Coordinates of C-alpha atoms in Angstrom, one line a residue:
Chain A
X1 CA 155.2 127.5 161.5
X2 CA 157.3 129.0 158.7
X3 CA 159.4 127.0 156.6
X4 CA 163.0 127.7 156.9
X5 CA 166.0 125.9 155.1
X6 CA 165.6 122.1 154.6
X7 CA 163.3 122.2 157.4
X8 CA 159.8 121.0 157.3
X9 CA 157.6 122.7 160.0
X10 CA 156.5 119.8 162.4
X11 CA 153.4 119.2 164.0
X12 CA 152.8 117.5 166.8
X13 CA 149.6 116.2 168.4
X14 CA 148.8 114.0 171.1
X15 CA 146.7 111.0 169.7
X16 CA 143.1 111.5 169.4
X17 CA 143.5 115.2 169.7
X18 CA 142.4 116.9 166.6
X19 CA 145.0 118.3 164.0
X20 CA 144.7 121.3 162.0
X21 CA 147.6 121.6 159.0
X22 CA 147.9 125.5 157.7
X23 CA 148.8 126.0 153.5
X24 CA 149.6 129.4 151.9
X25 CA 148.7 129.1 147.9
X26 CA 150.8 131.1 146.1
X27 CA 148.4 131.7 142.7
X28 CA 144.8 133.6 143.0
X29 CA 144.1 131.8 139.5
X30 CA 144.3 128.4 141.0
X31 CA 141.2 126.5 141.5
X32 CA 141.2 123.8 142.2
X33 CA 143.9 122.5 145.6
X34 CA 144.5 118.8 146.7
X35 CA 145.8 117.5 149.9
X36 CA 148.3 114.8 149.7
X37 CA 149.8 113.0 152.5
X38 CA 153.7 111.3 152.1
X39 CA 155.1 108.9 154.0
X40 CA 159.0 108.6 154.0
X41 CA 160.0 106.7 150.5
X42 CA 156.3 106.6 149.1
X43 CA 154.6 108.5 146.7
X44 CA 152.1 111.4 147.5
X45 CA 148.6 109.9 148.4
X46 CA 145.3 111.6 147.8
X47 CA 143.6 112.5 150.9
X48 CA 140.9 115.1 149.7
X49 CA 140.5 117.9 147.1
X50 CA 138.3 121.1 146.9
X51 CA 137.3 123.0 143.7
X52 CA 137.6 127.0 144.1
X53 CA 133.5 127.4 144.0
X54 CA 133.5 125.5 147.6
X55 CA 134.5 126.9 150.7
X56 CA 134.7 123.7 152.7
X57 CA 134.3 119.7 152.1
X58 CA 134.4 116.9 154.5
X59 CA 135.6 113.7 154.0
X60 CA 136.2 110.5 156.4
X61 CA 137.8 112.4 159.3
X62 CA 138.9 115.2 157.3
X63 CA 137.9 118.5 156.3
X64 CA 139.4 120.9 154.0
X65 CA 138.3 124.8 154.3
X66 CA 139.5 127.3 151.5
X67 CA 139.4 130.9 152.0
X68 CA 140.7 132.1 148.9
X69 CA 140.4 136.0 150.0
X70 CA 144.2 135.2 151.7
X71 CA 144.8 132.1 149.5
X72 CA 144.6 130.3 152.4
X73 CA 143.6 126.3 152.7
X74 CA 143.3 124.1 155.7
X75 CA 143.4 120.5 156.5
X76 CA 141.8 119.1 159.9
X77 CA 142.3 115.9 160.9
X78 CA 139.8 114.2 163.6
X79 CA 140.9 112.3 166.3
X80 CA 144.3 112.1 164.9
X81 CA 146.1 108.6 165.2
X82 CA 149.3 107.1 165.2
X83 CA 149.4 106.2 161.5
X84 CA 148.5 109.8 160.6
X85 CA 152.1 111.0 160.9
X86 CA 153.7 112.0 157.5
X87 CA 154.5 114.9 155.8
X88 CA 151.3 116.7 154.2
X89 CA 151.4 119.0 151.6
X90 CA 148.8 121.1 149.7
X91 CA 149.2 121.5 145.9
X92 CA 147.4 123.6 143.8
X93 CA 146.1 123.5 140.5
X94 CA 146.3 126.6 138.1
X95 CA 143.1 127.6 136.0
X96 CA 144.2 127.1 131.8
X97 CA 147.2 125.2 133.7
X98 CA 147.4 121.2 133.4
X99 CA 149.6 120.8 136.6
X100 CA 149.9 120.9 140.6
X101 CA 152.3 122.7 142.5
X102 CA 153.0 121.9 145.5
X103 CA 153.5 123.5 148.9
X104 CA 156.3 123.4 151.1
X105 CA 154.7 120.5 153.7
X106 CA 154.1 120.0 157.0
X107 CA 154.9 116.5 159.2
X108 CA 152.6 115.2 161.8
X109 CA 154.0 114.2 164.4
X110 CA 151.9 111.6 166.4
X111 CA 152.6 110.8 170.0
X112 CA 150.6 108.1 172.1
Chain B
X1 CA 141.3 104.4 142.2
X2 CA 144.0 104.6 139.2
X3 CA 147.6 102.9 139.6
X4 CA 150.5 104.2 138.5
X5 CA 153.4 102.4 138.5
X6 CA 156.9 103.7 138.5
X7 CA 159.8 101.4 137.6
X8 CA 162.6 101.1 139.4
X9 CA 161.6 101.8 143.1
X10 CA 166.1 102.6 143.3
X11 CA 168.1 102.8 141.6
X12 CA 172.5 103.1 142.1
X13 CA 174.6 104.4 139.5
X14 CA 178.0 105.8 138.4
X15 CA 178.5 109.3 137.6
X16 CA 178.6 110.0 133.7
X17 CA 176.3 107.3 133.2
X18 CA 172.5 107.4 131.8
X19 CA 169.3 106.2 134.0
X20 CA 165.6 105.9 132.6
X21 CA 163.0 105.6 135.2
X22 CA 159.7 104.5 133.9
X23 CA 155.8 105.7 134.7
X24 CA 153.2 103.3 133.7
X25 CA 149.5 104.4 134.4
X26 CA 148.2 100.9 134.5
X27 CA 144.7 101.1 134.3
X28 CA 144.1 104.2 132.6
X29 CA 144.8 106.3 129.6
X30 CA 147.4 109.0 130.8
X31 CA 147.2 112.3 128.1
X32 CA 149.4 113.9 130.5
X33 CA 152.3 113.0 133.1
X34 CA 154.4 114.8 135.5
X35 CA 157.8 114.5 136.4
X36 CA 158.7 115.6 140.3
X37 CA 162.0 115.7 141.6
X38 CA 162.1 115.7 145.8
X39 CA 165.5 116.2 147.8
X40 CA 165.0 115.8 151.2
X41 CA 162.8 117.4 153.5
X42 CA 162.0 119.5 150.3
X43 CA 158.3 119.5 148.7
X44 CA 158.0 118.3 145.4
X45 CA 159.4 120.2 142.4
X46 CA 157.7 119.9 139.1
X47 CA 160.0 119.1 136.4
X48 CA 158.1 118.9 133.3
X49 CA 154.9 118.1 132.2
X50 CA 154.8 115.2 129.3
X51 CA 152.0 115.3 126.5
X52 CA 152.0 112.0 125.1
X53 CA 152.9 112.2 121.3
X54 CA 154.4 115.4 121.7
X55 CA 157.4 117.5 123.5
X56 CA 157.9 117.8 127.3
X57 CA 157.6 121.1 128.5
X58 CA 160.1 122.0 131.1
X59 CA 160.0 124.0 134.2
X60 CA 162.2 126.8 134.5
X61 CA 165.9 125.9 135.2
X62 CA 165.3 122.6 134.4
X63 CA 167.9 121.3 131.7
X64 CA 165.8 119.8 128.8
X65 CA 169.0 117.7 127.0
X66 CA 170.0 116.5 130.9
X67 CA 166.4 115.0 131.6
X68 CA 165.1 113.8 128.6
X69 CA 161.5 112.6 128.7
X70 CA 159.6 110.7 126.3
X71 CA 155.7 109.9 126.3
X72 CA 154.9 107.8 123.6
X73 CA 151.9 106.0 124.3
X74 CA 149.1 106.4 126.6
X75 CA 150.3 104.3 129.2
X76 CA 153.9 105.4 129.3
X77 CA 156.3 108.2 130.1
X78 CA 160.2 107.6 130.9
X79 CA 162.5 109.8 132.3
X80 CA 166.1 109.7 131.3
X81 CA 168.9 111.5 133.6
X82 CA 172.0 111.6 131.2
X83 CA 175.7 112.2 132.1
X84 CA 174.2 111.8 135.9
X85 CA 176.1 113.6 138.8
X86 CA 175.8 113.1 142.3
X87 CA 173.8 116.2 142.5
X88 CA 171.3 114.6 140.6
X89 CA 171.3 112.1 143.4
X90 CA 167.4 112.4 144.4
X91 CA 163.6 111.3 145.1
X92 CA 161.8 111.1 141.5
X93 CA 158.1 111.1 141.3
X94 CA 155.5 110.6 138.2
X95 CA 152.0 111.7 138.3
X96 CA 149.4 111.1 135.7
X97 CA 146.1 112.5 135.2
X98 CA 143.3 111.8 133.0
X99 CA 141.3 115.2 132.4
X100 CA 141.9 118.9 133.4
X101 CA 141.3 119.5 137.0
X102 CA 140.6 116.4 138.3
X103 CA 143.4 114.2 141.0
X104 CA 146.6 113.3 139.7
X105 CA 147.9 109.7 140.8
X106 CA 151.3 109.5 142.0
X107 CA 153.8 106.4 141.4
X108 CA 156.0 105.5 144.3
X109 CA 158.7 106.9 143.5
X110 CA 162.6 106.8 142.3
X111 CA 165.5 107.0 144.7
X112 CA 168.3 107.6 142.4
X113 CA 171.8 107.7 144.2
X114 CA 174.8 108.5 141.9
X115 CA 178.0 107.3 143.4

């Protein structure tokens, strides 16, 4: 969904299901794009990262596909659980630039 | 993986008055550190990035004398809101990264609440 306002888009999966989480970059002379995940009063924490010569990269339950032709990235979640839910957000990383920007975010909403 | 450290977790303070929130990286050397701000249900804004031994650079629209950062040593960046407002009232986040390109660590953040 589209973020309006002071509204985070929300996503909500049924646990076990699998989750994909959508991110629009903004820069096509990024490259390099992080996902972080934030639970409410905490910090962002890593979850994976992908370098702009790599399409795709799986981690421990998660994969992270880049298509940079729409400077679009992707976060998929298997079998999504309870302690999943929290607001992701991508961030990108601008070539010559020492600093990450962040996306708008997405919450995962988790229901048994 | 690293630790950063951020100092205090909240934070309550009068308007007109000054607040310094701390960033420690505290098993690292941190050339660089970022300063977030987050209001609520908001992604995080980057403020300014902090070289240490040299001047912050500022994002756009972000008052310089009214967030004053300082990043003198390796380990240690701190972010001072002056003549605070309620407005300034906010989540306040640090990052610090060790090379180009690589994954920044995040500190817990700073809920500042000016009353």
């Amino acid at each position: 969904g589209e973020s309006v306002g002071l509204h985070l888009p929300t996503l909500s999966v049924q646990e076990g299901d699998n989750s994909i989480i959508n991110c629009a970059y903004s820069n096509s002379a990024s490259d390099y794009f992080i996902w972080y995940k934030q639970e409410s009063g905490k910090g962002p924490q890593f979850i994976i990262d992908i370098r702009s010569n790599m399409d795709k990269r799986q981690g421990q339950r998660v994969t992270v596909l880049l298509n940079k032709t729409v400077k679009h990235l992707s976060l998929q979640i298997a079998a999504t659980q309870p302690g999943d839910s929290a607001v992701y957000f991508c961030a990108e990383n601008m070539r010559g630039y020492n600093k990450l920007i962040f996306g708008a975010g997405t919450r995962l909403a988790v229901h048994p | 993986g690293a630790v950063v450290s951020q100092h205090p977790s909240w934070v309550i303070c009068k308007s007109g008055t000054s607040v310094k929130i701390e960033c420690r990286s505290l098993d690292f050397q941190a050339t660089t550190m970022f300063w977030y701000r987050q209001f609520p249900k908001q992604s995080l804004m980057l403020m300014a990035t902090s070289n240490e031994g040299s001047k912050a650079t500022y994002e756009q629209g972000v008052e310089k004398d009214k967030f004053l950062i300082n990043h003198a040593s390796l380990t240690l960046s701190t972010l001072t809101v002056t003549s605070a407002h309620p407005e300034d009232s906010s989540f306040y986040i640090c990052s610090a990264g060790r090379l180009l390109n690589t994954e920044a660590f995040f500190g817990q953040g700073t809920r500042l609440t000016v009353v």
